[in-house]
Structure formats: structure tokens, C-alpha cells
PDB file of C-alpha atoms in Angstrom:
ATOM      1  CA  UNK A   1      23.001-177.599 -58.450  1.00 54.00           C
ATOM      2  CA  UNK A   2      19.543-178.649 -58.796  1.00 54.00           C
ATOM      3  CA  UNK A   3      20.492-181.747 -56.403  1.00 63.00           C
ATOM      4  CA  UNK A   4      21.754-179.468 -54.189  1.00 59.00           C
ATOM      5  CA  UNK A   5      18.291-177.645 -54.034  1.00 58.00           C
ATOM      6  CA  UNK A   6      16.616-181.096 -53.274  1.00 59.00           C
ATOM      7  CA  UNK A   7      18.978-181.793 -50.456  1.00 53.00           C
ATOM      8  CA  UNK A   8      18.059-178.239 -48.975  1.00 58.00           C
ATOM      9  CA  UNK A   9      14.719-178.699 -49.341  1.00 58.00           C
ATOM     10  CA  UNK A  10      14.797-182.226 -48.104  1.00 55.00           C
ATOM     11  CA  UNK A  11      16.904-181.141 -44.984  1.00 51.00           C
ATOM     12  CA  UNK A  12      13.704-178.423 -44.419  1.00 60.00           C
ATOM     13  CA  UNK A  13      11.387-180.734 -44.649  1.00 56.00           C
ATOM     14  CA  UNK A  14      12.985-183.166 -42.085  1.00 46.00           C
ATOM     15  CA  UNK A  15      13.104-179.914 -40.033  1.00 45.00           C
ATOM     16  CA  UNK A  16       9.603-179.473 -40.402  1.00 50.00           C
ATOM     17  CA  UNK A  17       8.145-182.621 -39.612  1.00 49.00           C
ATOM     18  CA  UNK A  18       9.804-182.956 -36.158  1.00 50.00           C
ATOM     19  CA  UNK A  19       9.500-179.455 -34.962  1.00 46.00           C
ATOM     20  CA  UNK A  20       5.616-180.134 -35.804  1.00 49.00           C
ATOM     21  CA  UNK A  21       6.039-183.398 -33.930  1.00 49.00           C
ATOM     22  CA  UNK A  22       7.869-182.317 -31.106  1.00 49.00           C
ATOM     23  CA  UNK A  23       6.046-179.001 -30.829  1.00 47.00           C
ATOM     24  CA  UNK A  24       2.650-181.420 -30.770  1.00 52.00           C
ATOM     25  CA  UNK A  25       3.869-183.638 -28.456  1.00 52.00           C
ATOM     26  CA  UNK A  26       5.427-180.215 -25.512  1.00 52.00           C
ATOM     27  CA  UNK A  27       1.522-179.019 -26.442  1.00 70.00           C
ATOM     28  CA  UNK A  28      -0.099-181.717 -26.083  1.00 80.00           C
ATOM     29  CA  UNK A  29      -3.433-181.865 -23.895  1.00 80.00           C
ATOM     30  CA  UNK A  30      -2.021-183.168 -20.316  1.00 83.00           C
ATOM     31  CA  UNK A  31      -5.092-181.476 -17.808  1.00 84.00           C
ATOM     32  CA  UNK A  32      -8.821-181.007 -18.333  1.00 82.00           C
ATOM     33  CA  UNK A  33      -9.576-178.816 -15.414  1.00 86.00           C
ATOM     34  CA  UNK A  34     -13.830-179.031 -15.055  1.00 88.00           C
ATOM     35  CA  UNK A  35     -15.558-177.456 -12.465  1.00 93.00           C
ATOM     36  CA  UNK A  36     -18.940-178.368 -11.919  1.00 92.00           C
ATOM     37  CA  UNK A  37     -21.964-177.088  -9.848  1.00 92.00           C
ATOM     38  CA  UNK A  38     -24.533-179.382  -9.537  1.00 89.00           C
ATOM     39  CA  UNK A  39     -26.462-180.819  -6.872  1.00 85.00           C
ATOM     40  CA  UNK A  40     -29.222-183.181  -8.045  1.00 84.00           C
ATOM     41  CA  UNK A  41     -28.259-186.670  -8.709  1.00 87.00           C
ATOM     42  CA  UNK A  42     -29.028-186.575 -12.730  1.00 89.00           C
ATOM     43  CA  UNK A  43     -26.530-183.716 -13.075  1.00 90.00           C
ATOM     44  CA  UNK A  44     -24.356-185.014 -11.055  1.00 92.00           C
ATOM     45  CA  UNK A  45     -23.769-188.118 -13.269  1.00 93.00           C
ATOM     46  CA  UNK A  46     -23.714-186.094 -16.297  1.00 94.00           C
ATOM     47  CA  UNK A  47     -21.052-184.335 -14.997  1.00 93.00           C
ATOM     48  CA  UNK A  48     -18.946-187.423 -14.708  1.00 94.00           C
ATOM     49  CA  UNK A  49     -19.719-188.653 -18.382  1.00 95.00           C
ATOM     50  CA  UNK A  50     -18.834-185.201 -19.283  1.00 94.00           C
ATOM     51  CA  UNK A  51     -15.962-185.577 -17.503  1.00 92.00           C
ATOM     52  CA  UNK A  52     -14.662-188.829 -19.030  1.00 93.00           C
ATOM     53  CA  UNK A  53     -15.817-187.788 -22.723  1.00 93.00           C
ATOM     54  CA  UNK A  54     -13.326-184.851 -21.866  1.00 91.00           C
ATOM     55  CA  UNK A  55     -10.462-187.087 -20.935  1.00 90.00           C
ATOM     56  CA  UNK A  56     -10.413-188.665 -24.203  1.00 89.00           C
ATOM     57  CA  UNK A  57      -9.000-185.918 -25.319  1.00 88.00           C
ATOM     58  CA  UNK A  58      -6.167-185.956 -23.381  1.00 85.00           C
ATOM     59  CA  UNK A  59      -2.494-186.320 -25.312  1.00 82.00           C
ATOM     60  CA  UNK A  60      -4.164-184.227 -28.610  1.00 84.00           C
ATOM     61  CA  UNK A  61      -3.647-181.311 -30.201  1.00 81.00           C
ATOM     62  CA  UNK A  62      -3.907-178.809 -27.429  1.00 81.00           C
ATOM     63  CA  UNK A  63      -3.229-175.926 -30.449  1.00 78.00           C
ATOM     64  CA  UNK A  64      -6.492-177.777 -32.763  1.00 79.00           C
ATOM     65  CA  UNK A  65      -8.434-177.926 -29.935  1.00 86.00           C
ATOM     66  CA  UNK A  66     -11.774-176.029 -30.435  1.00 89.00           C
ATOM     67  CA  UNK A  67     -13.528-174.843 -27.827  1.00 91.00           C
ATOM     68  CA  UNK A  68     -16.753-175.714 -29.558  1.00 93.00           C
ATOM     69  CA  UNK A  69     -16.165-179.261 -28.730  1.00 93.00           C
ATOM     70  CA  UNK A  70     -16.763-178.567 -24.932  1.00 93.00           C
ATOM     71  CA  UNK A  71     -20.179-177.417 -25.830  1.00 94.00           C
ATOM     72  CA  UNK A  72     -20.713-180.466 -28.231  1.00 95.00           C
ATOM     73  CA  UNK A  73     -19.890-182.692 -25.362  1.00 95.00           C
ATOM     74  CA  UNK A  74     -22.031-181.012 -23.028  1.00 94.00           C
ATOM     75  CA  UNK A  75     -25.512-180.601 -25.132  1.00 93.00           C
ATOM     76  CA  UNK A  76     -24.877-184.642 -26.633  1.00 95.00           C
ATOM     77  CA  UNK A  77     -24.846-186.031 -22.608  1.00 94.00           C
ATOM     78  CA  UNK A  78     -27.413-183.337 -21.634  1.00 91.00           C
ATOM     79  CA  UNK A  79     -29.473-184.842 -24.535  1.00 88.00           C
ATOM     80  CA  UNK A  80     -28.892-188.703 -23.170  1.00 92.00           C
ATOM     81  CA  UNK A  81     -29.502-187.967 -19.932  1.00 90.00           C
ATOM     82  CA  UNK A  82     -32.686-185.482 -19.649  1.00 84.00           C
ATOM     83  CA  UNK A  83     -30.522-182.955 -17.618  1.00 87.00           C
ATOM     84  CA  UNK A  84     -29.696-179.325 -18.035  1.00 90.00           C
ATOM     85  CA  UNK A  85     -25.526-178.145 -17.641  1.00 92.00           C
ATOM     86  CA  UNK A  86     -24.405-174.510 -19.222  1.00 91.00           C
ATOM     87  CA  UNK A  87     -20.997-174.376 -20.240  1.00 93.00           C
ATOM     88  CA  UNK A  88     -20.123-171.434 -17.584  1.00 93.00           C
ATOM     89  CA  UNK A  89     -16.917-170.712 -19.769  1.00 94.00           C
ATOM     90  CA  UNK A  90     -13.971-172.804 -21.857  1.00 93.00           C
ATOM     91  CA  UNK A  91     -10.060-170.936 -21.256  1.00 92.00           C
ATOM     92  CA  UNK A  92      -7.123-172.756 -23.274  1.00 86.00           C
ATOM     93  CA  UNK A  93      -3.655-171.926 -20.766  1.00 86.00           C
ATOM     94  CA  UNK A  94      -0.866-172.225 -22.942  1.00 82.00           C
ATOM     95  CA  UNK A  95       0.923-174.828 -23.461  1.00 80.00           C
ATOM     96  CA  UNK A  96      -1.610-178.031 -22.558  1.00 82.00           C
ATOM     97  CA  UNK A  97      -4.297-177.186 -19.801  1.00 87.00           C
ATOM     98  CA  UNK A  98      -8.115-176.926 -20.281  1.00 89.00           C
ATOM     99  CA  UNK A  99     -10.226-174.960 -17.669  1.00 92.00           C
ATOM    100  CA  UNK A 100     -13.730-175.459 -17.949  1.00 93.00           C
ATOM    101  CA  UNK A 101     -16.569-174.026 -16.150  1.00 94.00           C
ATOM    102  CA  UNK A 102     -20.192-176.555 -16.046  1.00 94.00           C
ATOM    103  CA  UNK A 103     -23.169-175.738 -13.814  1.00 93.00           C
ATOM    104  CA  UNK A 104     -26.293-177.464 -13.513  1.00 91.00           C
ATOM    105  CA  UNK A 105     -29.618-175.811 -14.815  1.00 89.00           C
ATOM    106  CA  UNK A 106     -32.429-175.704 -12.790  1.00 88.00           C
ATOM    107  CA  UNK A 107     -36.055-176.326 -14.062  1.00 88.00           C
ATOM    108  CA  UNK A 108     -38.652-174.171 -11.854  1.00 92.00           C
ATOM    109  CA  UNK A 109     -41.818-173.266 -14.142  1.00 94.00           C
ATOM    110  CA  UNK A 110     -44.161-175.524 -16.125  1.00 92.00           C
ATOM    111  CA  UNK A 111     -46.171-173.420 -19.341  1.00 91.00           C
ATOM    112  CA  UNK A 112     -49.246-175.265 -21.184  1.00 88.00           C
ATOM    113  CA  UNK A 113     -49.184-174.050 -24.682  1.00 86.00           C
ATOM    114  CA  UNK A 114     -52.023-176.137 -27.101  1.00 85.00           C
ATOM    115  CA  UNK A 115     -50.907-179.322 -25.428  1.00 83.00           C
ATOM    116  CA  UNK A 116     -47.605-179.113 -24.813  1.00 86.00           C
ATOM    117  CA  UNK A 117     -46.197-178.288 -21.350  1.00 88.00           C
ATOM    118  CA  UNK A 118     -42.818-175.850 -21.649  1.00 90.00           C
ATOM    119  CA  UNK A 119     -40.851-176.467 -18.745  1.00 90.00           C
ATOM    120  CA  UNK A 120     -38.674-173.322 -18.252  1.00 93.00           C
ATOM    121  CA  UNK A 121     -35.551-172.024 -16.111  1.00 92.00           C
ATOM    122  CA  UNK A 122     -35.959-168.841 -13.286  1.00 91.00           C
ATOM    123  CA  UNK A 123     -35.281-166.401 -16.520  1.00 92.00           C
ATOM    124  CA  UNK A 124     -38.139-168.224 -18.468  1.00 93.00           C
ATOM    125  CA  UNK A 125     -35.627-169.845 -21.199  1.00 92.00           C
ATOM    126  CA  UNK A 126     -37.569-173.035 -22.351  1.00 91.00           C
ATOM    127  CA  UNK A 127     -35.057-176.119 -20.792  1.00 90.00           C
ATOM    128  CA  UNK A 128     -37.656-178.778 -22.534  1.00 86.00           C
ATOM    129  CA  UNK A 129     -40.678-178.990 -24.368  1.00 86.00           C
ATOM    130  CA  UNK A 130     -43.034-182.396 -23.738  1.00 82.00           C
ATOM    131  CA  UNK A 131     -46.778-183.759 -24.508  1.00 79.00           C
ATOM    132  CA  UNK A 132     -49.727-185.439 -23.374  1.00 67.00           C
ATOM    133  CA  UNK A 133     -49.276-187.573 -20.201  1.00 64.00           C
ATOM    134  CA  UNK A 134     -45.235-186.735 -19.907  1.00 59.00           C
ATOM    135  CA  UNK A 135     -46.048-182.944 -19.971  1.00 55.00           C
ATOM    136  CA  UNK A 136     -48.882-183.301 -17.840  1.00 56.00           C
ATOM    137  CA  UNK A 137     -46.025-184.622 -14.952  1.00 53.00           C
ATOM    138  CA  UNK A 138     -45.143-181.467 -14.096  1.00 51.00           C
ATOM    139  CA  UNK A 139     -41.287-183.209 -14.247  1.00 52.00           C
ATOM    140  CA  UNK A 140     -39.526-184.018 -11.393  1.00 47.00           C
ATOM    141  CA  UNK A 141     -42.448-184.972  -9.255  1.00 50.00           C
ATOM    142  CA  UNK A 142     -44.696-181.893 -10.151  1.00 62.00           C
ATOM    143  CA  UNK A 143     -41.957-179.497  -7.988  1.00 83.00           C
ATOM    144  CA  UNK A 144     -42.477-176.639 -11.045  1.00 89.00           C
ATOM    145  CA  UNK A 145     -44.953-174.095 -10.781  1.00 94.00           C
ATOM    146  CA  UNK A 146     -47.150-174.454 -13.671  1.00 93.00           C
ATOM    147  CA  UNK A 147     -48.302-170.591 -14.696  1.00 95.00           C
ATOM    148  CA  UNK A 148     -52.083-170.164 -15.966  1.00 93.00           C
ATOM    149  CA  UNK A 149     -54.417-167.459 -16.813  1.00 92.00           C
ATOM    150  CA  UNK A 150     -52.205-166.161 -19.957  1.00 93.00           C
ATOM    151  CA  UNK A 151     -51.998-167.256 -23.626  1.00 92.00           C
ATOM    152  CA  UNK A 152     -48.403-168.072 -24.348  1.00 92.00           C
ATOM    153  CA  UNK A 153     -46.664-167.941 -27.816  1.00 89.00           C
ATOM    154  CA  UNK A 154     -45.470-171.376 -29.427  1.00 86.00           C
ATOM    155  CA  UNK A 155     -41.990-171.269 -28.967  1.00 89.00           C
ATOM    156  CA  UNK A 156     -38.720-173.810 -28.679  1.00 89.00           C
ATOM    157  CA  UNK A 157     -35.913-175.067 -26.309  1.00 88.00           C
ATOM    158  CA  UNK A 158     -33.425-172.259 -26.279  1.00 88.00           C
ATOM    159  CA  UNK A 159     -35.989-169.397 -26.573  1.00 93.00           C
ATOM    160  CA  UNK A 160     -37.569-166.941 -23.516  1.00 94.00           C
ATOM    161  CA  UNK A 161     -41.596-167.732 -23.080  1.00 95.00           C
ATOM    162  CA  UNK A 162     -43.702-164.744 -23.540  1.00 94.00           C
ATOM    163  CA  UNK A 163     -47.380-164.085 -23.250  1.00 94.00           C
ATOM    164  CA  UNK A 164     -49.676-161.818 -24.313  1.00 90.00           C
ATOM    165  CA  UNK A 165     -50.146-159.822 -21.398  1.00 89.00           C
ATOM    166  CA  UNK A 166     -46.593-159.029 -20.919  1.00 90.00           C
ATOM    167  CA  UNK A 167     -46.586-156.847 -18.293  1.00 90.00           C
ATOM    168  CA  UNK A 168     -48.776-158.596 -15.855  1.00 91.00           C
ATOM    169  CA  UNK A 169     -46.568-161.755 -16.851  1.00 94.00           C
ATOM    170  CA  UNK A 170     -43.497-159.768 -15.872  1.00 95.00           C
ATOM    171  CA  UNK A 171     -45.125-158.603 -12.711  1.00 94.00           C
ATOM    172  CA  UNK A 172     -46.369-162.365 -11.441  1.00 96.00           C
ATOM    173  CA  UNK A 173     -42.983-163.542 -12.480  1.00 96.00           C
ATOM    174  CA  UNK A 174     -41.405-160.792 -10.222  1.00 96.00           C
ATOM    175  CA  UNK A 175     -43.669-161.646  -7.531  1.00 97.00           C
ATOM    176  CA  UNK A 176     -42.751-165.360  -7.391  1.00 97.00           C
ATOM    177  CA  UNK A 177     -38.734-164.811  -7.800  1.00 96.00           C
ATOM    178  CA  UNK A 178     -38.132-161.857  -5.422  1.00 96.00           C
ATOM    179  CA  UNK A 179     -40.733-161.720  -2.631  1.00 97.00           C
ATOM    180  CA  UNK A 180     -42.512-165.553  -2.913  1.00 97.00           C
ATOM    181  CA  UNK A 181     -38.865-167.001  -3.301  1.00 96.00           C
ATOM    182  CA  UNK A 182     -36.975-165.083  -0.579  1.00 96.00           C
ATOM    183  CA  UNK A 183     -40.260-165.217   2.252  1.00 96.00           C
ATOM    184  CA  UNK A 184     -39.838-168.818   1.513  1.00 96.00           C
ATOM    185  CA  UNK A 185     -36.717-170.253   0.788  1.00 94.00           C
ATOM    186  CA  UNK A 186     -37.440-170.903  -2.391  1.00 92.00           C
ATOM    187  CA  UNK A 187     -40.537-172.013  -4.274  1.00 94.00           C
ATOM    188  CA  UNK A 188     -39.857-175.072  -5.756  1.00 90.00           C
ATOM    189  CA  UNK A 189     -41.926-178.261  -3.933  1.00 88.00           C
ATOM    190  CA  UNK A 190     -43.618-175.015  -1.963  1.00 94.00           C
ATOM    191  CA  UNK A 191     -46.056-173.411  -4.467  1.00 95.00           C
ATOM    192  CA  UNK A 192     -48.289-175.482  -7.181  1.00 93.00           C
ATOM    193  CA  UNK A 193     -49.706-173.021  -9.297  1.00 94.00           C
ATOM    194  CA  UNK A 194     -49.979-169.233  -9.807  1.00 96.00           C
ATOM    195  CA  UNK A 195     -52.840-168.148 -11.854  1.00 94.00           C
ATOM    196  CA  UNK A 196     -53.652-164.201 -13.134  1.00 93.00           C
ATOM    197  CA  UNK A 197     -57.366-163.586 -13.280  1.00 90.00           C
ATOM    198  CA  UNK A 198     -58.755-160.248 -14.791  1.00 81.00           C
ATOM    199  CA  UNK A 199     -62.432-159.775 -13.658  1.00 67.00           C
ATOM    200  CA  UNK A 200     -64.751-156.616 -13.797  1.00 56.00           C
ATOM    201  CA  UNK A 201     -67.835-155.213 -13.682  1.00 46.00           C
ATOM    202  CA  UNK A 202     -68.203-151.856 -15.876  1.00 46.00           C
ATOM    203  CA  UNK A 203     -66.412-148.794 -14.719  1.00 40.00           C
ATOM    204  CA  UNK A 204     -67.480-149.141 -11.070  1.00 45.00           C
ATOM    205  CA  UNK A 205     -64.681-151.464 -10.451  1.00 45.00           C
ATOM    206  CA  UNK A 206     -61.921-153.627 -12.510  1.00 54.00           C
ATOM    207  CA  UNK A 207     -59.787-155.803 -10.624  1.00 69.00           C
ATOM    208  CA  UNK A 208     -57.425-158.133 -11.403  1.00 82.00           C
ATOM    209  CA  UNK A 209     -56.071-161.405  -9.174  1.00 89.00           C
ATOM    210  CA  UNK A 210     -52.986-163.061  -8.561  1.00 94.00           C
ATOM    211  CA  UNK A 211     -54.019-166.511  -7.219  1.00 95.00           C
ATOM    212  CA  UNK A 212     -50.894-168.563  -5.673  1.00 97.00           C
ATOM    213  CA  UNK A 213     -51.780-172.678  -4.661  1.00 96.00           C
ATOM    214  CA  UNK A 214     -49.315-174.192  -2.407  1.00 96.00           C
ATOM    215  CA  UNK A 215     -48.976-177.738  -2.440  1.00 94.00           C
ATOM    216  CA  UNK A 216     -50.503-177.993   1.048  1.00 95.00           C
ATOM    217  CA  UNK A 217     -53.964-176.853  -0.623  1.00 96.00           C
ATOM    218  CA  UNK A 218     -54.011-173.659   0.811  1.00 97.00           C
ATOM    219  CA  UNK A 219     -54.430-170.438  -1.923  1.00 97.00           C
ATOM    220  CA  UNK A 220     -52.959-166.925  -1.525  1.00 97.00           C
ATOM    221  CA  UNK A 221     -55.263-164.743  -3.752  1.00 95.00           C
ATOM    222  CA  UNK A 222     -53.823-160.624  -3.991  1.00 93.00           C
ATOM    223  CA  UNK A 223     -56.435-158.086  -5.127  1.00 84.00           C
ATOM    224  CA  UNK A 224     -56.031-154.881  -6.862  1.00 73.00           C
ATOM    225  CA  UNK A 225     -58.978-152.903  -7.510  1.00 63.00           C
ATOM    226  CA  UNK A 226     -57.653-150.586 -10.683  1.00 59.00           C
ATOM    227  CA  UNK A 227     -60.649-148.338 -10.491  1.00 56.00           C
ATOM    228  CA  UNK A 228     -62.482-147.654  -7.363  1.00 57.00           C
ATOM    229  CA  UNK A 229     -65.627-145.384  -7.403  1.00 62.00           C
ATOM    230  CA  UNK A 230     -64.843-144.365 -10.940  1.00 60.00           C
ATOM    231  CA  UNK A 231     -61.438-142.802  -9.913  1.00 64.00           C
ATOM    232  CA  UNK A 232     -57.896-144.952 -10.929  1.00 61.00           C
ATOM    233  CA  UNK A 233     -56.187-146.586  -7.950  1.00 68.00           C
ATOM    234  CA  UNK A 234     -52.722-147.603  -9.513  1.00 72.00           C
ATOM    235  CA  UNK A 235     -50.508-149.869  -7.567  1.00 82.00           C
ATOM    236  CA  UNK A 236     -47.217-150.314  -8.027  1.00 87.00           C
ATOM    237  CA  UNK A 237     -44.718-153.347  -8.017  1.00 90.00           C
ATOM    238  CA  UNK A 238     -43.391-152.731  -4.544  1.00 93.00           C
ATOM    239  CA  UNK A 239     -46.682-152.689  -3.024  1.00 91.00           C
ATOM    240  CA  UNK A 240     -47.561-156.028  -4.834  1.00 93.00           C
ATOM    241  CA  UNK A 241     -44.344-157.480  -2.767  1.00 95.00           C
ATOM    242  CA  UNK A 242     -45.728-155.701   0.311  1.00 95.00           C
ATOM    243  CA  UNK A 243     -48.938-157.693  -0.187  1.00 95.00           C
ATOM    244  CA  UNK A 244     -47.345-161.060  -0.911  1.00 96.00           C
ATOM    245  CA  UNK A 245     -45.127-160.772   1.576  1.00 97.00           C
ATOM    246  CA  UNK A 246     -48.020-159.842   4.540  1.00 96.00           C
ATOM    247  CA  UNK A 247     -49.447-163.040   3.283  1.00 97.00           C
ATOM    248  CA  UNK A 248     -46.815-165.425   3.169  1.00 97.00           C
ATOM    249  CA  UNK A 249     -46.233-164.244   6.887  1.00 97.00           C
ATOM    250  CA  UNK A 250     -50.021-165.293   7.301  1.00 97.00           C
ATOM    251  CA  UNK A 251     -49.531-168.090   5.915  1.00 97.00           C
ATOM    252  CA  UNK A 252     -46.422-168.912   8.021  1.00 96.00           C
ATOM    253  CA  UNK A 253     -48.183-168.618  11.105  1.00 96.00           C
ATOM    254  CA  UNK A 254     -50.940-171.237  10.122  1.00 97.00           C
ATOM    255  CA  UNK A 255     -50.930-174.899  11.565  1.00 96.00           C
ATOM    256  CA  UNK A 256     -50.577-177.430   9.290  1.00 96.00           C
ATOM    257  CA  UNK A 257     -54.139-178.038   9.526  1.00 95.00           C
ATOM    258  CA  UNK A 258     -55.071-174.777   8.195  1.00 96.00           C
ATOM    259  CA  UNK A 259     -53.179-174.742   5.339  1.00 97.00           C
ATOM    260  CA  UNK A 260     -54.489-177.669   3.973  1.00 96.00           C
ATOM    261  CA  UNK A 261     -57.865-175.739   3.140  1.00 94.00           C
ATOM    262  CA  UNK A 262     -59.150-172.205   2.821  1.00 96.00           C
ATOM    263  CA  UNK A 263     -57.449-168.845   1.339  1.00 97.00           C
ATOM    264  CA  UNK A 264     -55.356-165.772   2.517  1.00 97.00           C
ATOM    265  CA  UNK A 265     -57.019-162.781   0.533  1.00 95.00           C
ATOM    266  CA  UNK A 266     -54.486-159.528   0.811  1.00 94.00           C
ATOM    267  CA  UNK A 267     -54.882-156.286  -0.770  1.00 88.00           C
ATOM    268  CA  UNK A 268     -54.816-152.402  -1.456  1.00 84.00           C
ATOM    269  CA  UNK A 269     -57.306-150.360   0.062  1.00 81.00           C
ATOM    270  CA  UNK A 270     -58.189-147.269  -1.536  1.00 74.00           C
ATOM    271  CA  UNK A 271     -56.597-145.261   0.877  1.00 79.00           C
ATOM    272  CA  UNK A 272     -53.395-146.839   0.137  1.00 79.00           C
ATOM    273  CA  UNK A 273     -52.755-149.476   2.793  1.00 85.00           C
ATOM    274  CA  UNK A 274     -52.996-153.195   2.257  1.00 88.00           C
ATOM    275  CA  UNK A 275     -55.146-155.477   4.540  1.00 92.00           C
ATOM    276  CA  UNK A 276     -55.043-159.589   4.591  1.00 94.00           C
ATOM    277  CA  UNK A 277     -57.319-162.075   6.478  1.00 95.00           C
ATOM    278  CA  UNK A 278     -57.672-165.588   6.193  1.00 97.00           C
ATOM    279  CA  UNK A 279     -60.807-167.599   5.725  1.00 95.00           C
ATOM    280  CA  UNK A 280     -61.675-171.441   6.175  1.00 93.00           C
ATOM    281  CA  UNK A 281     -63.597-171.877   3.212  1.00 93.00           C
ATOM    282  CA  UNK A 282     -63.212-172.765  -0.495  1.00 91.00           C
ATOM    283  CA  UNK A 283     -61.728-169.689  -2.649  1.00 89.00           C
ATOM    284  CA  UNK A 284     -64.637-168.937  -5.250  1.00 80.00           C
ATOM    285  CA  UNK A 285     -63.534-166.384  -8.416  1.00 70.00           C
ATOM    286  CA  UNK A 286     -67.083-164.587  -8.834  1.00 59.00           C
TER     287      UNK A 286
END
């Protein structure tokens, strides 16, 4: 009897082992589907090392397969190469095909914090974090806007950049991804610099600047006098683009010449309609 039981359970175990095999081998991993989006040359080599790190795991486990390892792959040739890809999404299709989603990251601003430049995404998320000379690049050929005029908090890759003055942050960063970006083409390689100044004089008048250096040499400086006459002259977020945007078309219709030199100045008058001039001389913050 009880070798009768062994026998059974022998005869199971057999069973076992090559159902496991043979259901391993029908769900194997035959296709790694990746689609990438990229367009500059780093990224577009990452993609392919990505692509041929994925391939070795062709012929495993398709039902051990973790997800996670996608995103492994992708940080550890991100990390080699000094290039940004987001793993757009990861979808297992039953029984041995991988569809995977990879799209480059583009790096657009450039934050000093105590020494260290954070070089940030459109959103603000902190792509890298670099020192002395190597920060001081700008990266890729000084393209990013470097930000000034705010104190930033310490933070690390992965996180959202703040500042202190959060709200005209949020309304410079506005500025320079609806209205600069769209009156442009984009601002990358375009603008060098965009600089807040809050200046004032008592309660006679408080204004504060938004001061945007193109690569050219030429500045865009927008004015908004909070209190005029002792009586509060709000503006609001839309007229900010209206300003910005009557200088970029300023600014458009310079010759080159011009724009090497001198400011646009555009602004709110107290009566509620903006104004912009240019002028062939030196911007001067007084």
C-alpha cells in the first residue's frame, strides 16, 4: 500500500515538473514591444541599450517577470549615460509579449542653490543636481534658463524646486511656459535668464520686475506698480501674458542688430492698459 502511495505521488510529481516546464516554455518571453520618444542624440542611444538590456530577457519567465525590472533597466542606463527617459507605462499581454512605453525627458531650467546648480524639467522636477564649474555650464551648451532673484530650498533629483516666494515663482514660471514658450516656439536656446526683482520706495509706489535676457543680449523687463498714489493696482495673471506677449511681438519686429543691445520695458498703467517701448541703452534696476 504504502508503495502504492509513492508511485502516486511519484506519477504527480512527474506531472508537475513538465506541466511547469511546458507551461514555462508556451509563456515564455518571445516580444519586447518598446516604444520610444526621443529626439536628441544621447536619448536616442539610451534607448537602444535599453533596448538590448531588454532583449536579454527574451525566452524567461514571462509569468516571474516584474515589471519593476523595466524601471531598473531604465534609471541604471539613464545613470551611465547622463540622459533622462520616464518609463511612460509597462503592460504584460498574456501569454509572452511585453509593451513598454519610454520617452525622453527634457531639461529646460537651471536653479543655483549655495553652489549647486539644479537643472530641472518644464514641471520643475529636479532631472540632476551638479557643482562648481560643471553646474556653472548651464548643460547642454547653456540652452536652460537659469531662474534668479528667489531663494530656493535644498532639495534632490526626484523632488519639485520651490522657493520662497511661491507665488511670484508660480507666476514667472507661468509666464515662461504659456505665453514666452508659445510667442516663441519654445524657449530653450531663445531666453538666458529670467530674473524677479522686488523694488520700492515707501507707500508711494512698490513695484516688482520680471526681467527676461535672451541670448541675443537683448532684455524684456515687465513692470507692475502694486500701489500707485497710495491706492492698490492689482494685476492679474492674464494681463502679465498680455504684457509679455506685446513684448515678445516687439521684440519680433527688431533687426538683429537691435536685439543684440538695449531693453523692451512693458507694463500696466493705472488706468488699466499696458504700454511697451523699446530703448537702445543698457537696462539699469534703480
Amino acid at each position: 500500500m504504502k508503495s502504492k502511495k509513492l508511485v502516486i505521488g511519484y506519477a504527480i510529481a512527474v506531472f508537475l515538473l513538465i506541466f511547469v516546464i511546458t507551461f514555462n516554455s508556451v509563456c515564455a518571453i518571445t516580444q519586447f514591444d518598446v516604444k520610444f520618444e526621443t529626439s536628441s542624440a544621447g536619448a536616442t542611444a539610451s534607448a537602444k541599450t535599453v533596448q538590448e538590456r531588454l532583449d536579454a530577457y527574451l525566452k524567461k519567465s514571462f509569468l516571474f517577470f516584474k515589471e519593476k525590472n523595466v524601471y531598473n533597466v531604465v534609471d541604471k542606463v539613464c545613470e551611465e549615460d547622463g540622459t533622462y527617459l520616464e518609463v511612460l507605462s509597462v503592460k504584460k499581454t498574456f501569454p509572452n509579449k511585453v509593451t513598454v512605453s519610454v520617452a525622453e525627458r527634457y531639461e529646460k531650467y537651471v536653479f543655483s542653490v549655495n553652489g549647486k546648480y539644479y537643472t530641472t524639467d518644464t514641471e520643475g522636477e529636479i532631472l540632476a543636481v551638479k557643482e562648481g564649474e560643471e553646474g556653472k555650464a548651464n548643460n547642454i551648451g547653456g540652452n536652460n534658463i537659469e531662474i534668479k532673484g528667489f531663494t530656493f530650498a535644498q532639495a534632490e533629483t526626484g523632488q519639485i524646486i520651490t522657493a520662497e516666494d511661491g507665488d511670484m515663482f508660480s507666476v514667472l514660471m507661468t509666464l515662461l511656459n504659456t505665453t514666452a514658450d508659445e510667442k516663441l516656439g519654445g524657449i530653450r536656446g531663445r531666453i538666458a535668464s529670467a530674473e524677479y526683482i522686488s523694488r520700492g520706495s515707501g507707500l508711494t509706489v512698490k513695484d516688482d520686475l520680471f526681467v527676461f535676457t535672451f541670448t541675443e543680449g537683448i532684455k524684456i523687463v515687465l513692470e507692475h506698480q502694486n500701489i500707485v498714489d497710495g491706492e492698490a493696482n492689482p494685476i492679474t495673471i492674464e494681463e502679465r501674458q498680455k504684457c509679455l506677449a506685446d513684448a515678445i511681438d516687439l521684440y519680433n519686429g527688431l533687426t538683429d542688430s537691435q536685439k543684440t543691445f538695449g531693453y523692451i520695458f512693458s507694463y500696466k498703467q493705472s488706468d488699466g492698459s499696458t504700454a511697451c517701448f523699446y530703448r537702445e541703452e543698457e537696462f539699469e534696476n534703480e
